[in-house]
Short mmCIF file of C-alpha atoms in Angstrom, two decimals:
data_model
loop_
_atom_site.label_atom_id
_atom_site.label_comp_id
_atom_site.label_asym_id
_atom_site.label_seq_id
_atom_site.Cartn_x
_atom_site.Cartn_y
_atom_site.Cartn_z
CA UNK A 44 25.22 141.32 89.01
CA UNK A 45 25.08 137.74 87.79
CA UNK A 46 27.43 136.57 90.54
CA UNK A 47 25.22 138.10 93.25
CA UNK A 48 22.20 136.41 91.72
CA UNK A 49 24.01 133.04 91.74
CA UNK A 50 25.00 133.51 95.39
CA UNK A 51 21.44 134.42 96.38
CA UNK A 52 20.15 131.37 94.52
CA UNK A 53 22.49 129.09 96.47
CA UNK A 54 21.29 130.41 99.82
CA UNK A 55 18.04 128.43 99.83
CA UNK A 56 16.99 125.11 98.33
CA UNK A 57 13.53 126.50 97.50
CA UNK A 58 15.10 129.08 95.15
CA UNK A 59 16.80 126.32 93.19
CA UNK A 60 13.74 124.06 93.10
CA UNK A 61 11.58 126.99 91.95
CA UNK A 62 14.02 127.90 89.15
CA UNK A 63 14.26 124.25 88.07
CA UNK A 64 10.46 124.00 88.06
CA UNK A 65 10.07 127.15 85.95
CA UNK A 66 12.66 125.86 83.46
CA UNK A 67 10.77 122.58 83.10
CA UNK A 68 7.38 124.27 82.71
CA UNK A 69 8.82 126.45 79.95
CA UNK A 70 10.16 123.35 78.17
CA UNK A 71 6.88 121.44 78.51
CA UNK A 72 5.05 124.44 77.04
CA UNK A 73 7.64 124.67 74.29
CA UNK A 74 7.15 120.95 73.63
CA UNK A 75 3.44 121.55 73.11
CA UNK A 76 4.24 124.26 70.57
CA UNK A 77 6.97 122.28 68.76
CA UNK A 78 4.83 119.14 68.59
CA UNK A 79 1.99 121.14 67.02
CA UNK A 80 4.11 123.17 64.60
CA UNK A 81 7.16 121.22 63.52
CA UNK A 82 7.83 117.97 61.73
CA UNK A 83 10.41 116.85 64.31
CA UNK A 84 8.59 116.38 67.61
CA UNK A 85 9.99 117.29 71.01
CA UNK A 86 7.95 114.67 72.82
CA UNK A 87 9.46 111.21 73.22
CA UNK A 88 7.73 108.53 71.12
CA UNK A 89 7.31 106.40 74.26
CA UNK A 90 5.05 109.12 75.67
CA UNK A 91 2.63 108.40 72.83
CA UNK A 92 2.86 104.71 73.70
CA UNK A 93 2.15 105.49 77.40
CA UNK A 94 -0.81 107.67 76.41
CA UNK A 95 -2.23 105.03 74.07
CA UNK A 96 -1.99 102.47 76.90
CA UNK A 97 -3.75 104.93 79.23
CA UNK A 98 -6.48 105.31 76.62
CA UNK A 99 -6.93 101.53 76.59
CA UNK A 100 -7.19 101.55 80.40
CA UNK A 101 -9.72 104.39 80.25
CA UNK A 102 -11.75 102.36 77.74
CA UNK A 103 -11.78 99.36 80.08
CA UNK A 104 -9.18 97.35 78.19
CA UNK A 105 -5.67 96.08 78.81
CA UNK A 106 -2.81 98.54 78.24
CA UNK A 107 -1.10 95.71 76.38
CA UNK A 108 -3.51 96.11 73.48
CA UNK A 109 -0.98 98.77 72.46
CA UNK A 110 1.45 96.40 70.77
CA UNK A 111 4.63 98.23 71.82
CA UNK A 112 3.59 98.85 75.44
CA UNK A 113 6.09 96.95 77.57
CA UNK A 114 5.79 98.76 80.87
CA UNK A 115 3.95 98.21 84.11
CA UNK A 116 0.18 98.69 83.98
CA UNK A 117 0.59 101.07 86.93
CA UNK A 118 2.15 103.60 84.55
CA UNK A 119 -0.83 103.38 82.21
CA UNK A 120 -3.20 103.95 85.14
CA UNK A 121 -1.12 106.91 86.31
CA UNK A 122 -1.43 108.51 82.87
CA UNK A 123 -5.20 108.17 82.45
CA UNK A 124 -5.38 111.94 83.18
CA UNK A 125 -3.59 112.37 79.81
CA UNK A 126 -6.99 111.37 78.39
CA UNK A 127 -9.31 113.01 80.92
CA UNK A 128 -7.47 116.24 81.84
CA UNK A 129 -4.67 117.18 79.41
CA UNK A 130 -2.27 115.29 77.14
CA UNK A 131 0.73 116.76 78.99
CA UNK A 132 -0.45 115.60 82.42
CA UNK A 133 2.06 112.74 82.47
CA UNK A 134 4.91 115.10 81.69
CA UNK A 135 3.89 116.98 84.81
CA UNK A 136 4.26 113.78 86.82
CA UNK A 137 7.70 113.14 85.33
CA UNK A 138 8.77 116.74 85.96
CA UNK A 139 7.62 116.52 89.60
CA UNK A 140 9.58 113.28 89.96
CA UNK A 141 12.61 115.04 88.50
CA UNK A 142 12.28 117.82 91.09
CA UNK A 143 11.76 115.27 93.86
CA UNK A 144 15.04 113.66 92.79
CA UNK A 145 16.74 117.00 93.48
CA UNK A 146 15.11 117.23 96.92
CA UNK A 147 16.06 113.64 97.75
CA UNK A 148 19.64 114.21 96.61
CA UNK A 149 19.80 117.21 98.93
CA UNK A 150 18.41 115.24 101.87
CA UNK A 151 20.60 112.19 101.25
CA UNK A 152 23.79 114.26 100.89
CA UNK A 153 22.99 116.21 104.09
CA UNK A 154 22.17 112.98 105.93
CA UNK A 155 25.21 110.99 104.76
CA UNK A 156 27.75 113.83 104.65
CA UNK A 157 26.73 116.41 107.28
CA UNK A 158 30.15 118.10 107.11
CA UNK A 159 29.51 119.28 103.54
CA UNK A 160 28.28 122.87 103.47
CA UNK A 161 24.76 123.70 102.36
CA UNK A 162 26.16 125.74 99.49
CA UNK A 163 28.24 122.82 98.20
CA UNK A 164 25.30 120.44 98.65
CA UNK A 165 23.10 122.78 96.61
CA UNK A 166 25.76 122.98 93.92
CA UNK A 167 25.67 119.16 93.70
CA UNK A 168 21.87 119.23 93.49
CA UNK A 169 22.12 121.83 90.70
CA UNK A 170 24.23 119.28 88.84
CA UNK A 171 21.04 117.23 88.56
CA UNK A 172 18.36 119.88 88.36
CA UNK A 173 20.04 121.92 85.62
CA UNK A 174 21.72 119.12 83.73
CA UNK A 175 20.41 119.46 80.16
CA UNK A 176 20.15 115.69 79.83
CA UNK A 177 17.94 115.14 82.90
CA UNK A 178 15.86 118.23 82.12
CA UNK A 179 15.30 117.02 78.57
CA UNK A 180 14.43 113.46 79.57
CA UNK A 181 11.58 114.44 81.90
CA UNK A 182 10.15 117.25 79.77
CA UNK A 183 10.03 115.03 76.68
CA UNK A 184 7.80 112.60 78.55
CA UNK A 185 10.24 109.84 79.37
CA UNK A 186 9.38 107.90 82.55
CA UNK A 187 12.98 107.43 83.74
CA UNK A 188 12.59 110.11 86.41
CA UNK A 189 9.82 108.02 87.96
CA UNK A 190 12.12 105.00 88.22
CA UNK A 191 14.96 107.15 89.53
CA UNK A 192 12.83 108.74 92.23
CA UNK A 193 11.69 105.29 93.38
CA UNK A 194 15.33 104.13 93.65
CA UNK A 195 16.27 107.27 95.59
CA UNK A 196 13.26 106.89 97.88
CA UNK A 197 14.37 103.35 98.64
CA UNK A 198 17.87 104.59 99.52
CA UNK A 199 16.51 107.48 101.55
CA UNK A 200 14.36 105.21 103.70
CA UNK A 201 17.11 102.61 104.12
CA UNK A 202 19.44 105.39 105.29
CA UNK A 203 16.70 106.50 107.71
CA UNK A 204 16.66 102.88 109.02
CA UNK A 205 13.13 102.31 107.74
CA UNK A 206 13.92 99.12 105.86
CA UNK A 207 10.30 98.10 105.17
CA UNK A 208 9.40 101.36 103.42
CA UNK A 209 12.75 101.31 101.58
CA UNK A 210 12.03 97.75 100.41
CA UNK A 211 8.57 98.75 99.18
CA UNK A 212 10.03 101.59 97.09
CA UNK A 213 12.78 99.31 95.83
CA UNK A 214 10.23 96.70 94.82
CA UNK A 215 8.23 99.36 92.99
CA UNK A 216 11.34 100.57 91.18
CA UNK A 217 12.09 97.04 89.97
CA UNK A 218 8.44 96.62 89.01
CA UNK A 219 8.59 99.75 86.84
CA UNK A 220 11.87 98.75 85.17
CA UNK A 221 14.01 95.70 85.74
CA UNK A 222 17.42 97.43 85.81
CA UNK A 223 17.28 98.58 89.48
CA UNK A 224 17.63 94.89 90.38
CA UNK A 225 21.39 95.30 89.85
CA UNK A 226 21.55 97.63 92.88
CA UNK A 227 20.82 94.68 95.17
CA UNK A 228 23.70 92.56 93.93
#
């Protein structure tokens, strides 16, 4: 029954991560089809901007030759495989970051609230991993999951009392987008 399947899913974090991964792969594949066959594209317009900047990097130029590129050059370097391997490579990075967010949420909840049951913790993690908004953002090629994972990594390491590593991840998160600076106020 459906209820038994749900209960089995909530027994192990790997079951949930695997299901979330499969869902995202299906949507990335669907995005490839929709982008090739429909007028309205699934892929975020910024993904094209990222890829153009990566192409400039690959050609030995500045990513800022793409007039609307307003991101860190690190992102352009990370997406050079969009040119050399496959145009959806960057979406894979964003999807993996999205899944890592789920893993970090699990670890942080277990670390900070050990009295919460594993089942309840996994239900909270499912709130992220199966939220249509977060699934859509990463599979469309938006880099927000990268920024979010950097913020969560900084929290994770601060909670583990490894302030230096936490500060490095926090600095990277602010470097990628300025808004995480508000978390230090």
